[in-house]
PDB file of C-alpha atoms in Angstrom:
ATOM      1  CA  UNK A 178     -11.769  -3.779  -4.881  1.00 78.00           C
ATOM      2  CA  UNK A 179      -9.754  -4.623  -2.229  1.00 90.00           C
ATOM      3  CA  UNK A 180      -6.172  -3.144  -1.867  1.00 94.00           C
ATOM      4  CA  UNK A 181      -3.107  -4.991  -1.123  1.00 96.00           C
ATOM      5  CA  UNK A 182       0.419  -4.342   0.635  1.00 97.00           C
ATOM      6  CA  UNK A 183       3.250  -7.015   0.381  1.00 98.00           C
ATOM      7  CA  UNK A 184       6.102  -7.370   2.659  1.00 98.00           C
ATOM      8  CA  UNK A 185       9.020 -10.081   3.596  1.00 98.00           C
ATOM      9  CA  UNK A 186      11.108 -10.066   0.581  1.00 97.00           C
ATOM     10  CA  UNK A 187      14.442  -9.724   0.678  1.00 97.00           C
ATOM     11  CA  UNK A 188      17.639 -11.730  -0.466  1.00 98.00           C
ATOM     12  CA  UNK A 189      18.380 -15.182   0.898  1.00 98.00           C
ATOM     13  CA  UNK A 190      21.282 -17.991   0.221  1.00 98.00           C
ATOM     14  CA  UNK A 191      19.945 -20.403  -1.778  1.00 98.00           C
ATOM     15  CA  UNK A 192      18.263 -23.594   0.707  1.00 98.00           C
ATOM     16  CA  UNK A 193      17.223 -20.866   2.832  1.00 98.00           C
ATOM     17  CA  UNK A 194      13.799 -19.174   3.711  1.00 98.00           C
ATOM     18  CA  UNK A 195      11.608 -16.538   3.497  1.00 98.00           C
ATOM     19  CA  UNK A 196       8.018 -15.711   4.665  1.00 98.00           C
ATOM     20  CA  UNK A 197       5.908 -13.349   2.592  1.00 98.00           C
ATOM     21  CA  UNK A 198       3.209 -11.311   3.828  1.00 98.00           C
ATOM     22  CA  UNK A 199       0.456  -9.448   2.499  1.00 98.00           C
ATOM     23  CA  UNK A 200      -2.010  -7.057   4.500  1.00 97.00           C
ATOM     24  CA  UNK A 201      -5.582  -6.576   2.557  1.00 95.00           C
ATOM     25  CA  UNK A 202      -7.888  -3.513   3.035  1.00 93.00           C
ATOM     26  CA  UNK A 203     -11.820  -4.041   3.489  1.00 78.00           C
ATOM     27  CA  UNK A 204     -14.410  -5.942   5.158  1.00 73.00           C
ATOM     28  CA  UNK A 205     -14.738  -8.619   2.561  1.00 84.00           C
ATOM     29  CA  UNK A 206     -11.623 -10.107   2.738  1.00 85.00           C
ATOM     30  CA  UNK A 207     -12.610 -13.482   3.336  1.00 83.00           C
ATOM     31  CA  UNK A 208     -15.135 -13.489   1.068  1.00 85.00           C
ATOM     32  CA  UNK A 209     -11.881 -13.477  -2.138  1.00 89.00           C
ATOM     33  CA  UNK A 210      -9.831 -15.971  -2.577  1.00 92.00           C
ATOM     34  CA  UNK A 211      -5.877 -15.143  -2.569  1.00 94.00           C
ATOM     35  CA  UNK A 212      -3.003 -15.928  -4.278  1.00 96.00           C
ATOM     36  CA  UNK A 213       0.165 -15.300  -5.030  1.00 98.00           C
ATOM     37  CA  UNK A 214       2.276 -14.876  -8.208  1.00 97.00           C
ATOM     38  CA  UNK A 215       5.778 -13.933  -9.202  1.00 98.00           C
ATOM     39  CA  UNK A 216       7.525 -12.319 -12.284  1.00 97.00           C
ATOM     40  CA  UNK A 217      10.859 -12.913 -12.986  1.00 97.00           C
ATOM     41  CA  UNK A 218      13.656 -10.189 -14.785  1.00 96.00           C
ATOM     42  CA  UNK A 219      12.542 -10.608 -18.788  1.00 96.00           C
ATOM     43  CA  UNK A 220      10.123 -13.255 -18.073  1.00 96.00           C
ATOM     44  CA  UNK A 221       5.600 -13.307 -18.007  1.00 95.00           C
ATOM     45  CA  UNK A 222       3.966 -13.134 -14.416  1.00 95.00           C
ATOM     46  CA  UNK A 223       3.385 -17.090 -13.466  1.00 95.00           C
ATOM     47  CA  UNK A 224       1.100 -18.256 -10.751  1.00 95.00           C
ATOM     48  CA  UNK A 225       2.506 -19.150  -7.828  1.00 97.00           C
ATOM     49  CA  UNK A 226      -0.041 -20.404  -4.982  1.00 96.00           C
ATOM     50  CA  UNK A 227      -3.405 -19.645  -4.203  1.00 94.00           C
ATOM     51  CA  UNK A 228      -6.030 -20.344  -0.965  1.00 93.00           C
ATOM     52  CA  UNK A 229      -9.815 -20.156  -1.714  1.00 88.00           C
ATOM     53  CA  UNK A 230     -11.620 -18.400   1.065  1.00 77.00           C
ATOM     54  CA  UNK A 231     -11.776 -20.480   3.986  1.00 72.00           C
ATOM     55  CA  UNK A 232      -8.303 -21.672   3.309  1.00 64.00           C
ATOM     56  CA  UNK A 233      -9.566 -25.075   2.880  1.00 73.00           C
ATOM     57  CA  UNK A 234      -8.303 -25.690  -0.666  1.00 89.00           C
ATOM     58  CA  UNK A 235      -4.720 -24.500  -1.937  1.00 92.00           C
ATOM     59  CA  UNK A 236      -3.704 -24.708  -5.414  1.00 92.00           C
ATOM     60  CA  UNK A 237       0.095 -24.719  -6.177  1.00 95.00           C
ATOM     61  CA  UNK A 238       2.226 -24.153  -9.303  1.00 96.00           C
ATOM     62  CA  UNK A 239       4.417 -27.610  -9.774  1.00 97.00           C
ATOM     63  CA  UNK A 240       7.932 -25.680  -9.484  1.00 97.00           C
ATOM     64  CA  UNK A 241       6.842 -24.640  -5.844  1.00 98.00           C
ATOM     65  CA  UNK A 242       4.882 -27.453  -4.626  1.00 98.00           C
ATOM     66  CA  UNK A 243       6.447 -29.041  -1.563  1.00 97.00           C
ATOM     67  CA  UNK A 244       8.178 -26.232  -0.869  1.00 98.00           C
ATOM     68  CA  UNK A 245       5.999 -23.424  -0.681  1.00 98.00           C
ATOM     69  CA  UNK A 246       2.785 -23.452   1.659  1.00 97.00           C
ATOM     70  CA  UNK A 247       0.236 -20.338   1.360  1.00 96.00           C
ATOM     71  CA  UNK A 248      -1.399 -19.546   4.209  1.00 94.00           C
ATOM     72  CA  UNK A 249      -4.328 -17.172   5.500  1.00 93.00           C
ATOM     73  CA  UNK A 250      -5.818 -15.240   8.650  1.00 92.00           C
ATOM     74  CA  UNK A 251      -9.249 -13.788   7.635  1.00 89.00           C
ATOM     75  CA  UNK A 252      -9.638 -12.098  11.225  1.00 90.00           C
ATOM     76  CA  UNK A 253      -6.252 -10.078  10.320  1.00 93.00           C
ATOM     77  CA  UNK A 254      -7.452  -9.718   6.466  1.00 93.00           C
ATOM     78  CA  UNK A 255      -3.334 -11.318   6.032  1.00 95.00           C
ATOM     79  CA  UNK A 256      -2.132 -14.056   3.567  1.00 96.00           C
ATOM     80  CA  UNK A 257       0.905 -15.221   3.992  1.00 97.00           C
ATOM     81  CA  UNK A 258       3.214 -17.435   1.650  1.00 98.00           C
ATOM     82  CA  UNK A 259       6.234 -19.257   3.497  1.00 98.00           C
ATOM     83  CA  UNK A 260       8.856 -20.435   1.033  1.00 98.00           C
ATOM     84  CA  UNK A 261      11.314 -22.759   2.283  1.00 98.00           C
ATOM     85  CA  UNK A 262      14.548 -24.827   0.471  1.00 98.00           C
ATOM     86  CA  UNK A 263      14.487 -21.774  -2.121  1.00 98.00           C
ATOM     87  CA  UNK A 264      16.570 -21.985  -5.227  1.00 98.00           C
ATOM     88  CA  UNK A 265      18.206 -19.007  -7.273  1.00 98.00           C
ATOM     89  CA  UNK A 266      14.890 -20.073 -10.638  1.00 97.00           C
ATOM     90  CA  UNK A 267      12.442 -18.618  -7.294  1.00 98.00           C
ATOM     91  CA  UNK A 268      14.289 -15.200  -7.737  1.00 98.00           C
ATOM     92  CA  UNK A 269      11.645 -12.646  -8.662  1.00 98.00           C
ATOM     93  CA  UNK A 270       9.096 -10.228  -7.898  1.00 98.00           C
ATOM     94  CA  UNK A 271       6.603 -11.902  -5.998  1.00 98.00           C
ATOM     95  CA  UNK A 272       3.073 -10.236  -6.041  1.00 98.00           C
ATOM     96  CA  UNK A 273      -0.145 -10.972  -4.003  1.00 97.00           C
ATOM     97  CA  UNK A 274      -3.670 -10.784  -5.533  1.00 97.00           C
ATOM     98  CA  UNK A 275      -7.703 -10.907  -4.563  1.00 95.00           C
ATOM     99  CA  UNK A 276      -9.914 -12.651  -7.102  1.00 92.00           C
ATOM    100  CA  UNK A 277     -12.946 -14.901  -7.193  1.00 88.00           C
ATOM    101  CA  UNK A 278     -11.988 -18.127  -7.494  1.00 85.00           C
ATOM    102  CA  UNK A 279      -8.817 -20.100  -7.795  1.00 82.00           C
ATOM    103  CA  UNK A 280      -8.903 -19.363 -11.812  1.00 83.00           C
ATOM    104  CA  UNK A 281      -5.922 -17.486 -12.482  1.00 83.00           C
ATOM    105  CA  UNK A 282      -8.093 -15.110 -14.631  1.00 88.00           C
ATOM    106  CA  UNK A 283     -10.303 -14.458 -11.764  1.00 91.00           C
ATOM    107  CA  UNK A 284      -7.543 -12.636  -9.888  1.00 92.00           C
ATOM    108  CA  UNK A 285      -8.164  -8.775 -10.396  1.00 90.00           C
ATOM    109  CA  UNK A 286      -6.540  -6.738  -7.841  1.00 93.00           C
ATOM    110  CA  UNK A 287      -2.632  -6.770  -7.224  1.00 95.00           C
ATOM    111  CA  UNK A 288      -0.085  -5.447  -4.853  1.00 96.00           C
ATOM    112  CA  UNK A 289       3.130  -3.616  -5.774  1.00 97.00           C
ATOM    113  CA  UNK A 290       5.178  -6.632  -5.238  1.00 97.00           C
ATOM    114  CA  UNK A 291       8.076  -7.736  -3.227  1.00 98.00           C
ATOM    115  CA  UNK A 292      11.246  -8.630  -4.545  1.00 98.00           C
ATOM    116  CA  UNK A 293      13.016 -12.012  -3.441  1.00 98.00           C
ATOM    117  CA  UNK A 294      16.323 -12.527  -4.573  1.00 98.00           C
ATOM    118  CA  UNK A 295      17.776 -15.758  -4.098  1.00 98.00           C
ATOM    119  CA  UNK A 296      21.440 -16.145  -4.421  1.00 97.00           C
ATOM    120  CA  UNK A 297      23.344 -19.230  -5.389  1.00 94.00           C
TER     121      UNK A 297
END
């Protein structure tokens, strides 16, 4: 398995943006695809974006689409997830993960998450 270390949360008015990063462990980072995923206070985890291995196809949950872009560097084993024009519904913790394919069951190992906090 590969591990995973977020970073870049924070709290932000609401329009405003923030950049999330995640660092991966192991030589076979580009070999996963990666994605990202958020939980909100009370609410189930809910996909968020994803980026197959050569970053050539993204995959984006409707509520962020246009506003979020996923991003990643396989020669820094990094995926990044820049969120722009953010709204107080994007407040949650925001997790990265390393799976197989884009299927959302596919996605087996997960960071400790990053809060965002969006404020209105």
């Amino acid at each position: 398995q590969v591990q995973l270390v977020e970073s870049g949360g924070g709290l932000v008015q609401a329009g405003g943006s923030l950049r999330l990063s995640c660092a991966a462990s192991g030589r076979t980072f580009s070999s996963y695809a990666m994605g990202w995923f958020r939980q909100a206070a009370g609410k189930e985890r809910e996909f968020v974006a994803a980026v197959i291995r050569s970053a050539g196809v993204t995959s984006y949950a409707g509520s962020v689409k246009g506003r979020f872009t996923i991003s990643r560097d396989n020669a820094k084993n990094m995926v990044f997830l820049q969120m722009n024009s953010l709204r107080p519904e994007d407040t949650a913790l925001y997790y990265c993960a390393a799976g197989t394919s884009l299927s959302i069951s596919d996605f087996t190992s997960w960071g400790q998450g990053t809060q965002v906090t969006v404020s209105s």
